[in-house]
Amino acid sequence: MNETVLAMTLAAAVAAGTPLALAAIGELITERAGILNLGVEGMMLLGAVTTFLVALATGSPWLGMAAGALAGAGLSAAHAFLTISLRANQIVSGLALVIFGTGLSTFLGRPVEGMPLPRESRLPRMSIEILQDLPLLGRVLFQQDVVVYATWIIAALTAFYLFRTRPGLSLRAVGESPATADVMGLRVNAIRYVHTIVGGLLGGGAGAYLMLARVPAWSQAATTNGIGFIAIALVVFASWRPWRALLGALIFGLALRANFALQAAGVTFVPAEFLAMTPYLLTILVLIVLSFSDLRRRAGAPEALGVPYAREER
Amino acid sequence: MSALTGDEARPRTDPDRAGRRRRVLSLERRAAVPAWIYVAVPVIAVLLALAAGAVFLLLTGHSPFTVYRVMIQASFASTFGFADTLVSATPLILTGLAALVSFRVKLWNIGAEGQLYIGAVCASGVAILIGESLPGWANILMMLAAGAFGGMLFILIPAIARAWLRTNEIITTLLLNSVALLFINWLIFGSRSLWRDPAAGQFPQGLRIPDAAYFPRWGATRVHLGLLVALLAVVAIWFTLNRTRFGFRMKILGDSESAARYAGVPVRLMVVAVLLLSGALAGLAGAADVGGFSRRLDPHSLAIGMGYAGIIVAALSRLNPGSVILVAIMLGGVRNAGTALQSLPERVPMEIAVMLEGAILLFALGSEVLVRYRIHWPWSKGPALESSTPQAGAT
């Protein structure tokens, strides 16, 4: 594999990892509040189709992206209402979002199924002046579109927010022990609502990015293609830390792109389907390895993840 | 605002805060659940979901009355329509039971989808290998056994990892669904496997199973043996849960894992056994699709979310084996009606069925709270303010 192919593959992996990273960071924020939202796939799909419709109607990718993120937030708000206010089972509610989101986005996208977005309503590439001339790294990292850079900034901000600010500390307290947080005077439900919805914004945004930069046309079956589920696994893989989620997304992006690279290099003895399985199998393997006890303590799952909080039943 | 005097540090007794809190809805646990609630709540949930669907239909320029009338006509109003509804309900009963047994012990097998695919792979493989060498009934029995075995095989690793390492089974089973889908696609589209029809040209498809292995059908309808298998499974699961030591141990384990351990229940083996049982039921659904419906390994016929729908069925049935049948028939009707809608002159997309399914689940989940709690809305006046106003001890 010569250097051009390597650079192209790595650059493609960075771009392929970006929607994963966005969705995973969103899910990570939600889970840090103790809410498990398995509906990422549904939020991404609805975000993607909303983005497509709005970008097509207005011609502006940015309006499309904003609408897509809001659509994701809307679905996650439903999840928040069901699981926080009505104390419904988080797992079932999350899967209901997947089913509802899939149905709704297919329904909305029916008239435009298979239709490509015109060039001007897609995301432009934005190279960063001096850095793009770096050998290899320049090609890989700094000749991407603006959402790729924004994702790095979001990861940095999330890490700062979680570990260096007071609201971030409150968030972690709510995820670890809502009863204690409540006694401290934190508004547990409000904090959970806000972070579930922020997670939905990022999930919808991830779908929007897929639509605007990654896939050629709207297609219910091929737009998200299970990325939402990988994002959920990525959160565990990253042990609930933003930087690790970003790094993990790059590794997964590479696994997603390895297919094309190997085909380009003339490797055909591994069927494409098996290569496509690697991100899933890799995650399962990592999960199992992480489960060995001493590693688990360092892994840091929020203690109250998935547990509804009812003050009077404390 | 400086960090130290942040809003969250203010004491609870602040009158301003107390006033704000009053605007949030609050829940009060019911002391006793009146019997009518159990009937009224699911009915209200379905009606609300249909109302929400009607709003969407109106917004997208369809007439909800026409759509719902066609759906009811297609799925419930004629013998053949209802027969097709039963055909759609058959796998849902089995995947619903699969979710039910694992949810009962607070294990979350989200992988019925993948277990169903692998069950279908094993069942069709066995049928093709046996060919005409055995009488039909033996072939069918072997297929059912192979289907259950395939489902168990596919949940084995998540089950063992959950039992011994406490690896989160939600994520492992969920991810394996994607692996299973890729695997059946490879068998049919990506390779020259045993399952692929060698005579198929440009459009690869599965090899038909031998005629002897077709599940018998009920008269001229498409209702097949799978329905009987599903109903027997309901009885068997009801019996297991309520009349056996295994079921009793499941109940203890579901209530409290530590209590189960003190009571001498072999917790790890129970976890593995329950998950294997769950996988076997999902695998049976796959075998039923192969033997009774598509008669070949057909990824397009399998990958329509029957495993995920099973989770809805289990949740709507409130983990009650008997109710699984009713819920599965209702959802089967919704699914079955999807195809009828497409033949309408105005071409209502069949996805409205999937959307309705999701909406029914969302509303059912939301209204589930009514069973356990009384709701006090922010605009209503009532005693619930007591329970939500902060107690003096809270600060």
XYZ file of C-alpha atoms in Angstrom:
709
model
C 0.000 0.000 0.000
C 1.670 3.215 -1.052
C 1.458 6.490 0.792
C -1.361 8.007 -1.260
C -3.621 5.033 -0.669
C -2.735 5.094 3.024
C -3.491 8.808 3.317
C -6.753 8.420 1.432
C -7.831 5.498 3.586
C -7.000 7.281 6.819
C -8.716 10.471 5.667
C -11.791 8.463 4.758
C -11.653 6.766 8.150
C -11.611 10.142 9.904
C -14.652 11.226 7.923
C -16.435 7.890 8.447
C -15.734 8.095 12.158
C -17.162 11.592 12.530
C -20.893 10.726 12.645
C -20.034 7.879 14.992
C -18.112 10.247 17.242
C -20.906 12.823 17.262
C -23.568 10.269 18.103
C -21.358 8.567 20.685
C -20.520 11.828 22.461
C -24.212 12.648 22.552
C -25.054 9.246 23.994
C -22.185 9.605 26.445
C -23.594 12.874 27.769
C -27.033 11.269 28.132
C -25.645 8.212 29.891
C -23.583 10.359 32.235
C -26.923 11.643 33.521
C -27.995 8.050 34.170
C -30.316 7.789 31.168
C -29.730 5.012 28.656
C -31.076 5.948 25.239
C -30.928 3.016 22.838
C -32.798 5.093 20.253
C -29.712 6.645 18.634
C -30.386 4.856 15.344
C -33.910 6.288 15.227
C -32.740 9.802 16.082
C -30.036 9.624 13.408
C -32.470 8.421 10.755
C -35.024 11.080 11.564
C -32.235 13.681 11.698
C -30.989 12.534 8.294
C -34.345 12.660 6.550
C -35.261 16.012 8.111
C -31.929 17.410 7.002
C -32.496 16.118 3.506
C -35.964 17.604 3.207
C -34.977 20.988 4.658
C -31.736 21.227 2.690
C -33.609 20.347 -0.478
C -36.316 22.920 0.183
C -34.065 25.779 1.288
C -30.840 24.914 -0.509
C -28.914 25.523 2.682
C -27.004 22.651 4.283
C -26.770 24.633 7.530
C -30.510 25.062 7.908
C -30.832 21.383 7.081
C -28.339 20.440 9.735
C -30.068 22.590 12.343
C -33.432 21.027 11.495
C -31.940 17.532 11.660
C -30.401 18.163 15.061
C -33.719 19.557 16.327
C -35.567 16.495 15.030
C -33.175 14.266 16.993
C -33.715 16.447 20.036
C -37.471 16.120 19.616
C -37.307 12.321 19.676
C -34.981 12.327 22.662
C -37.367 14.695 24.463
C -40.061 12.043 24.061
C -37.657 9.515 25.553
C -36.906 11.912 28.402
C -40.599 12.456 29.133
C -41.336 8.728 29.125
C -38.362 7.631 31.177
C -37.877 10.557 33.554
C -41.363 11.909 34.182
C -43.315 8.697 33.614
C -40.527 6.344 34.767
C -40.940 3.996 31.825
C -38.397 1.289 31.123
C -35.461 2.980 29.389
C -34.527 -0.001 27.248
C -38.004 -0.500 25.834
C -38.513 3.220 25.339
C -35.208 3.500 23.479
C -36.115 0.651 21.147
C -39.527 2.220 20.618
C -37.677 5.312 19.399
C -35.771 3.172 16.909
C -38.967 1.626 15.548
C -40.918 4.881 15.557
C -38.013 6.868 14.115
C -37.452 4.312 11.359
C -41.126 4.247 10.436
C -41.519 8.011 10.553
C -38.391 8.749 8.538
C -39.254 6.169 5.891
C -42.746 7.630 5.709
C -41.453 11.201 5.395
C -38.683 10.196 3.010
C -40.871 8.085 0.742
C -41.336 10.781 -1.940
C -37.592 11.444 -2.123
C -36.261 7.881 -1.693
C -33.082 7.481 -3.736
C -32.930 11.146 -4.669
C -29.477 12.769 -4.350
C -28.910 16.182 -2.776
C -27.788 18.848 -5.249
C -24.135 19.730 -4.969
C -24.663 23.206 -3.529
C -26.670 21.908 -0.593
C -23.917 19.532 0.492
C -21.143 20.380 2.907
C -18.126 22.051 1.321
C -14.611 20.871 2.093
C -12.625 23.285 4.224
C -8.883 22.820 4.413
C -6.973 24.443 7.233
C -4.354 26.768 5.797
C -0.911 25.895 7.124
C -1.694 22.527 8.670
C -2.936 20.973 5.449
C 0.579 20.946 4.043
C 1.912 18.684 6.783
C 3.167 15.412 5.353
C 0.529 12.653 5.639
C -1.229 14.233 8.650
C -2.241 17.195 6.545
C -3.996 14.958 4.049
C -5.549 12.835 6.776
C -6.719 15.421 9.271
C -6.816 18.895 7.817
C -8.457 18.575 4.418
C -11.860 17.660 5.798
C -15.152 19.510 6.096
C -16.071 21.823 8.919
C -18.158 19.276 10.846
C -15.081 17.088 11.298
C -13.269 19.943 13.009
C -16.403 20.862 14.948
C -16.572 17.314 16.266
C -13.065 17.610 17.721
C -14.074 20.854 19.372
C -17.251 19.255 20.727
C -15.201 16.389 22.172
C -12.849 18.867 23.842
C -15.696 20.975 25.201
C -17.503 17.894 26.501
C -14.388 16.680 28.284
C -13.859 20.124 29.791
C -17.516 20.378 30.790
C -17.610 16.944 32.401
C -14.422 17.103 34.381
C -13.603 20.785 34.886
C -16.884 22.610 35.498
C -19.441 22.676 38.258
C -22.456 21.734 36.083
C -20.359 18.855 34.761
C -19.745 17.700 38.309
C -23.475 17.952 38.998
C -24.173 15.905 35.893
C -21.828 13.155 37.009
C -23.333 13.230 40.498
C -26.809 12.748 39.047
C -25.603 9.794 36.996
C -23.775 8.176 39.874
C -26.222 8.694 42.708
C -29.370 10.683 42.021
C -30.536 10.382 45.629
C -27.360 11.990 46.928
C -27.505 14.630 44.211
C -31.090 15.379 45.210
C -30.122 15.821 48.841
C -27.349 18.154 47.697
C -30.061 20.318 46.198
C -29.536 19.420 42.546
C -32.633 19.208 40.380
C -32.165 15.651 39.246
C -34.987 15.493 36.726
C -34.164 18.836 35.131
C -30.526 17.841 34.712
C -31.552 14.504 33.204
C -33.963 16.189 30.794
C -31.384 18.705 29.564
C -28.674 16.137 28.937
C -30.992 13.635 27.286
C -32.088 16.344 24.878
C -28.505 17.489 24.245
C -27.698 13.862 23.425
C -30.568 13.901 20.934
C -29.271 17.105 19.350
C -25.930 15.444 18.720
C -27.567 12.206 17.535
C -29.747 14.123 15.089
C -26.678 16.127 14.086
C -24.808 12.909 13.371
C -27.618 11.844 11.050
C -27.561 15.264 9.426
C -23.836 14.972 8.798
C -24.276 11.520 7.243
C -26.844 13.003 4.910
C -24.873 16.106 3.972
C -21.428 14.647 3.590
C -21.325 10.865 3.638
C -24.110 9.250 1.644
C -24.950 10.116 -1.943
C -28.748 9.974 -1.602
C -31.496 9.489 0.947
C -32.219 5.824 1.438
C -33.822 4.475 4.569
C -31.864 1.239 4.415
C -28.439 2.629 3.599
C -28.210 5.994 5.343
C -27.440 5.024 8.919
C -26.949 1.312 8.414
C -26.583 0.432 12.096
C -24.158 3.250 12.957
C -26.467 4.313 15.778
C -26.033 0.941 17.443
C -22.258 1.035 17.040
C -22.306 4.476 18.672
C -23.974 3.015 21.767
C -21.330 0.331 21.963
C -18.645 2.936 21.410
C -19.682 4.688 24.619
C -18.915 1.542 26.596
C -15.778 1.001 24.536
C -14.716 4.548 25.464
C -15.605 3.965 29.131
C -17.748 7.124 29.101
C -14.898 9.502 28.254
C -15.167 11.957 25.313
C -11.576 11.756 24.055
C -11.651 7.990 24.041
C -14.950 8.133 22.158
C -13.287 10.267 19.507
C -10.338 7.908 19.278
C -12.625 4.884 19.231
C -14.660 6.470 16.446
C -11.482 6.755 14.374
C -10.668 3.097 14.946
C -14.226 2.119 14.042
C -14.142 4.452 11.064
C -11.041 2.639 9.904
C -12.777 -0.712 10.336
C -15.740 0.606 8.347
C -13.447 1.803 5.576
C -11.068 -1.168 5.622
C -13.435 -2.863 3.201
C -12.772 -0.454 0.390
C -9.077 -0.170 1.106
C -8.577 -3.920 1.015
C -10.593 -4.222 -2.155
C -8.503 -1.453 -3.697
C -5.382 -3.298 -2.655
C -6.688 -6.428 -4.351
C -7.329 -8.452 -1.202
C -10.402 -10.542 -1.909
C -10.103 -13.648 0.216
C -12.080 -12.074 3.062
C -15.711 -11.493 2.012
C -16.978 -7.944 2.372
C -19.693 -9.044 4.811
C -17.121 -10.451 7.203
C -15.081 -7.267 7.099
C -18.244 -5.338 7.843
C -18.761 -7.521 10.921
C -15.427 -6.521 12.452
C -16.584 -3.338 14.234
C -19.371 -5.275 15.946
C -17.255 -8.264 16.880
C -14.419 -5.996 17.988
C -16.773 -4.151 20.328
C -18.119 -7.364 21.819
C -14.582 -8.589 22.377
C -13.576 -5.327 24.042
C -16.689 -5.420 26.240
C -15.888 -8.918 27.390
C -12.260 -8.037 28.095
C -13.358 -4.915 29.965
C -15.630 -7.065 32.121
C -12.740 -8.753 33.882
C -13.175 -7.259 37.298
C -10.142 -5.051 37.897
C -10.585 -3.443 34.502
C -14.248 -2.825 35.147
C -13.591 -0.644 38.157
C -11.524 1.613 35.967
C -14.097 1.533 33.180
C -16.465 3.842 35.046
C -20.045 3.188 34.021
C -22.376 5.648 35.761
C -23.691 3.795 38.795
C -27.341 4.773 38.278
C -27.401 4.147 34.509
C -30.811 2.882 33.462
C -32.389 3.254 36.900
C -35.389 5.593 37.097
C -35.285 8.000 40.008
C -38.297 8.473 42.236
C -37.686 10.646 45.237
C -40.392 9.129 47.397
C -39.063 5.617 46.755
C -35.502 6.489 47.611
C -22.785 33.501 38.480
C -19.767 32.389 40.439
C -19.294 28.718 40.956
C -19.703 28.725 44.697
C -23.020 30.524 44.865
C -24.414 28.446 41.993
C -28.132 27.954 41.715
C -27.919 24.355 42.822
C -26.355 25.320 46.161
C -29.433 27.215 47.264
C -31.420 25.565 50.029
C -34.630 23.745 49.219
C -36.811 25.917 51.427
C -36.367 28.900 49.132
C -39.995 29.967 48.471
C -39.158 30.796 44.886
C -37.991 27.243 44.215
C -40.968 25.682 45.925
C -43.251 27.731 43.713
C -41.438 26.614 40.599
C -41.589 22.972 41.570
C -45.346 23.104 41.771
C -45.559 23.483 38.000
C -44.090 20.057 37.311
C -46.320 17.018 37.057
C -46.019 14.589 39.910
C -46.800 10.957 40.533
C -48.369 9.259 43.488
C -48.119 5.506 43.885
C -51.462 3.746 43.841
C -52.216 1.871 47.029
C -54.396 -0.610 45.149
C -54.811 -1.015 41.406
C -58.471 -1.178 40.365
C -59.121 -4.032 37.963
C -60.589 -1.906 35.164
C -57.275 -0.080 34.870
C -55.644 -3.142 33.332
C -58.115 -3.080 30.456
C -58.590 0.651 30.107
C -54.920 1.594 29.967
C -53.863 -0.464 26.925
C -57.049 0.478 25.072
C -56.418 4.163 25.722
C -52.801 3.744 24.600
C -53.810 2.216 21.266
C -56.476 4.878 20.701
C -53.998 7.669 21.438
C -51.472 6.119 19.065
C -54.120 5.933 16.344
C -55.003 9.572 17.021
C -51.342 10.574 16.714
C -51.120 8.576 13.490
C -54.230 10.365 12.228
C -52.575 13.735 12.787
C -49.561 12.633 10.744
C -51.776 11.287 7.987
C -53.711 14.553 7.841
C -50.503 16.580 7.738
C -49.194 14.503 4.849
C -52.453 14.790 2.944
C -54.049 11.394 3.539
C -57.442 10.680 4.994
C -57.057 8.880 8.316
C -60.559 7.435 8.061
C -59.846 5.780 4.725
C -56.502 4.496 5.928
C -57.849 3.029 9.155
C -60.907 1.582 7.426
C -58.706 -0.139 4.866
C -56.410 -1.405 7.600
C -59.280 -2.934 9.557
C -60.857 -4.398 6.432
C -57.556 -5.867 5.289
C -56.585 -7.392 8.600
C -59.652 -8.215 10.620
C -62.849 -8.032 8.591
C -62.494 -11.052 6.284
C -61.558 -14.660 6.921
C -58.551 -14.556 4.644
C -57.489 -11.167 5.914
C -57.640 -12.413 9.471
C -55.789 -15.561 8.451
C -52.968 -13.415 7.080
C -53.005 -11.430 10.314
C -52.494 -14.703 12.180
C -49.599 -15.519 9.843
C -47.968 -12.166 10.690
C -48.690 -12.738 14.363
C -47.047 -16.181 14.491
C -43.395 -15.055 14.685
C -44.412 -12.138 16.923
C -45.866 -14.528 19.515
C -42.574 -16.417 19.605
C -40.287 -13.372 19.694
C -42.633 -11.805 22.243
C -42.194 -14.856 24.455
C -38.437 -14.680 23.894
C -38.365 -11.139 25.228
C -40.819 -12.028 27.999
C -38.781 -14.811 29.590
C -35.612 -12.755 29.693
C -37.340 -9.539 30.847
C -39.009 -11.484 33.661
C -35.625 -11.985 35.306
C -34.437 -8.473 34.396
C -32.130 -9.788 31.706
C -32.419 -7.768 28.517
C -32.107 -9.942 25.458
C -32.423 -7.378 22.663
C -31.026 -9.899 20.197
C -34.148 -11.863 19.253
C -33.748 -10.360 15.784
C -30.354 -11.996 15.242
C -31.319 -15.232 16.984
C -34.294 -15.457 14.649
C -32.026 -15.133 11.591
C -29.650 -17.817 12.823
C -32.586 -20.043 13.737
C -33.787 -19.661 10.164
C -30.293 -20.476 8.848
C -30.119 -23.689 10.881
C -33.689 -24.745 10.099
C -33.325 -24.223 6.352
C -29.886 -25.847 6.373
C -31.244 -28.951 8.085
C -34.227 -29.132 5.742
C -31.984 -28.890 2.679
C -29.499 -31.457 4.012
C -32.207 -33.964 4.922
C -33.899 -33.486 1.556
C -36.390 -36.216 0.829
C -34.586 -38.874 2.876
C -36.926 -38.604 5.873
C -40.726 -38.435 6.067
C -42.091 -34.911 6.170
C -43.048 -34.853 9.842
C -39.545 -35.944 10.871
C -38.028 -33.270 8.677
C -40.295 -30.635 10.212
C -39.418 -31.740 13.736
C -35.738 -31.583 12.874
C -36.230 -28.088 11.461
C -37.925 -26.873 14.628
C -35.169 -28.388 16.757
C -32.513 -26.850 14.514
C -34.205 -23.445 14.699
C -34.278 -23.518 18.488
C -30.688 -24.754 18.539
C -29.554 -21.928 16.229
C -31.155 -19.322 18.437
C -29.498 -20.801 21.517
C -26.148 -20.999 19.797
C -26.317 -17.345 18.887
C -27.002 -16.159 22.419
C -24.516 -18.524 24.060
C -21.580 -16.117 24.213
C -23.592 -13.139 25.538
C -25.211 -15.495 28.078
C -21.949 -16.906 29.391
C -20.329 -13.466 29.444
C -23.312 -12.106 31.356
C -23.361 -14.939 33.858
C -19.678 -15.098 34.690
C -18.304 -11.663 33.814
C -21.454 -9.532 34.098
C -20.850 -8.228 30.576
C -23.789 -6.028 29.596
C -26.055 -8.317 27.580
C -28.029 -5.416 26.111
C -25.088 -4.282 24.029
C -23.693 -7.695 23.108
C -27.053 -9.072 21.933
C -27.876 -5.826 20.126
C -24.600 -5.868 18.193
C -24.958 -9.524 17.255
C -28.154 -8.605 15.381
C -26.052 -6.730 12.853
C -23.599 -9.614 12.650
C -26.425 -12.070 11.943
C -27.887 -9.857 9.238
C -24.506 -9.593 7.510
C -24.128 -13.350 7.824
C -27.412 -14.237 6.104
C -26.686 -11.647 3.414
C -23.354 -13.339 2.841
C -24.984 -16.779 2.626
C -27.413 -15.651 -0.062
C -25.765 -12.737 -1.856
C -22.057 -13.036 -1.125
C -21.183 -16.684 -1.568
C -22.118 -19.918 -3.252
C -23.305 -21.537 -0.050
C -25.603 -24.471 0.547
C -28.437 -22.011 1.123
C -28.196 -20.195 -2.195
C -30.207 -21.364 -5.164
C -27.593 -22.331 -7.795
C -30.185 -21.883 -10.545
C -30.853 -18.264 -9.621
C -29.211 -15.948 -12.089
C -28.802 -12.224 -11.677
C -30.921 -11.983 -8.575
C -29.564 -14.414 -5.996
C -32.094 -16.053 -3.735
C -32.306 -18.867 -1.247
C -32.677 -22.479 -2.276
C -36.202 -23.821 -1.753
C -36.513 -26.364 1.015
C -37.864 -29.787 -0.103
C -41.645 -30.027 -0.458
C -41.782 -32.597 2.318
C -40.506 -29.988 4.780
C -43.282 -27.462 4.098
C -45.307 -26.820 7.216
C -48.898 -28.027 6.763
C -51.418 -25.232 6.250
C -54.942 -24.728 7.531
C -57.324 -25.289 4.633
C -56.925 -22.770 1.853
C -55.468 -20.090 4.158
C -51.812 -19.354 4.746
C -52.058 -20.099 8.464
C -49.442 -22.769 9.106
C -48.152 -25.161 11.709
C -46.011 -22.375 13.147
C -49.091 -20.872 14.783
C -49.747 -24.120 16.619
C -46.097 -24.237 17.690
C -46.373 -20.648 18.942
C -49.550 -21.364 20.908
C -48.003 -24.490 22.422
C -44.999 -22.374 23.369
C -47.303 -19.936 25.166
C -48.810 -22.781 27.189
C -45.394 -24.254 27.900
C -43.987 -20.924 29.051
C -47.043 -20.231 31.208
C -46.645 -23.664 32.783
C -42.912 -23.208 33.296
C -43.333 -19.813 34.921
C -46.170 -20.781 37.210
C -45.910 -24.485 37.919
C -42.260 -25.505 37.952
C -39.253 -25.063 40.189
C -37.420 -23.398 37.323
C -40.183 -20.805 37.033
C -40.194 -20.240 40.767
C -36.458 -19.664 40.723
C -36.912 -17.231 37.829
C -39.357 -15.301 39.981
C -36.910 -15.065 42.882
C -34.082 -14.090 40.567
C -36.263 -11.453 38.952
C -37.125 -9.945 42.315
C -33.651 -9.887 43.779
C -30.456 -11.471 42.687
C -28.993 -11.474 46.177
C -32.123 -13.086 47.611
C -31.817 -15.777 44.971
C -28.218 -16.367 45.889
C -29.050 -16.720 49.594
C -31.890 -19.072 48.736
C -29.382 -21.348 47.053
C -30.462 -20.660 43.476
C -27.547 -21.334 41.115
C -27.671 -17.801 39.753
C -25.132 -18.172 36.955
C -26.672 -21.331 35.578
C -30.111 -19.740 35.795
C -28.925 -16.685 33.845
C -27.500 -18.906 31.119
C -30.585 -21.145 31.069
C -33.053 -18.254 30.844
C -31.112 -16.569 28.059
C -30.797 -19.853 26.154
C -34.538 -20.376 26.500
C -35.095 -16.873 25.186
C -32.777 -17.520 22.250
C -34.477 -20.838 21.498
C -37.898 -19.170 21.279
C -36.555 -16.530 18.886
C -34.877 -19.268 16.828
C -38.208 -21.118 16.596
C -39.699 -17.980 15.064
C -36.996 -18.181 12.399
C -37.772 -21.840 11.728
C -41.480 -20.984 11.445
C -40.737 -18.340 8.820
C -38.665 -20.780 6.771
C -41.027 -23.740 6.999
C -44.360 -21.960 6.911
C -43.913 -18.718 5.040
C -40.959 -18.106 2.745
C -39.886 -21.780 2.358
C -36.298 -20.739 1.801
C -33.701 -18.651 3.588
C -34.890 -15.255 2.435
C -33.163 -12.211 3.980
C -35.879 -9.871 2.661
C -38.650 -11.820 4.320
C -36.693 -12.261 7.577
C -35.266 -8.794 8.097
C -38.488 -6.953 8.841
C -37.855 -6.386 12.523
C -39.838 -9.305 13.965
C -37.318 -9.613 16.783
C -37.560 -5.958 17.764
C -41.342 -6.138 17.512
C -41.223 -9.008 19.995
C -39.950 -6.548 22.571
C -43.032 -4.412 21.964
C -45.239 -7.447 22.289
C -43.654 -8.406 25.600
C -43.895 -4.870 26.949
C -47.526 -4.405 25.884
C -48.492 -7.773 27.330
C -47.047 -6.639 30.667
C -44.953 -9.818 30.620
C -48.031 -12.001 30.642
C -47.805 -15.103 28.393
C -51.551 -15.189 27.663
C -51.723 -11.527 26.673
C -48.818 -12.067 24.286
C -51.232 -13.787 21.902
C -53.681 -10.870 21.836
C -50.984 -8.228 21.463
C -49.240 -10.198 18.721
C -52.505 -10.527 16.779
C -53.124 -6.786 17.094
C -49.606 -5.894 15.908
C -49.746 -8.606 13.270
C -52.894 -6.939 11.969
C -51.183 -3.559 11.818
C -48.258 -5.086 9.926
C -50.438 -7.105 7.621
C -52.445 -4.001 6.729
C -49.313 -2.208 5.546
C -49.292 -4.072 2.249
C -53.009 -3.471 1.679
C -52.466 0.272 2.029
C -50.107 0.374 -0.903
C -52.803 -0.812 -3.237
C -54.986 2.193 -2.373
C -55.370 4.644 -5.283
C -53.662 7.374 -3.271
C -50.703 5.075 -2.467
C -50.403 5.502 1.270
C -46.865 4.380 2.116
C -46.888 1.084 3.984
C -44.416 2.529 6.470
C -47.358 4.096 8.248
C -47.729 0.610 9.740
C -44.218 0.653 11.217
C -44.778 4.181 12.475
C -48.043 3.186 14.122
C -46.309 0.230 15.722
C -43.708 2.553 17.253
C -46.366 5.052 18.285
C -48.444 2.337 19.965
C -45.389 1.273 21.920
C -44.521 4.831 22.944
C -48.051 5.532 24.140
C -48.311 2.161 25.839
C -45.105 2.872 27.714
C -46.310 6.307 28.663
C -49.667 5.094 29.892
C -48.121 2.181 31.766
C -47.438 4.698 34.492
C -51.211 5.043 35.025
C -51.309 1.464 36.211
C -48.879 2.059 39.006
C -49.329 5.733 39.785
C -51.910 8.456 39.899
C -50.794 11.450 37.909
C -51.205 14.954 39.207
C -50.983 17.376 36.333
C -49.409 20.755 36.898
C -52.766 22.499 36.383
C -54.778 20.271 38.691
C -55.095 20.873 42.407
C -54.631 17.900 44.620
C -52.939 16.295 47.554
C -49.934 15.259 45.465
C -48.286 18.579 46.150
C -47.492 17.150 49.554
C -45.369 14.366 48.165
C -43.489 16.568 45.740
C -42.880 19.559 47.978
C -39.518 19.139 49.611
C -39.529 17.653 53.077
C -37.794 19.562 55.812
C -35.195 16.847 56.080
C -34.196 17.112 52.473
C -31.673 19.838 53.112
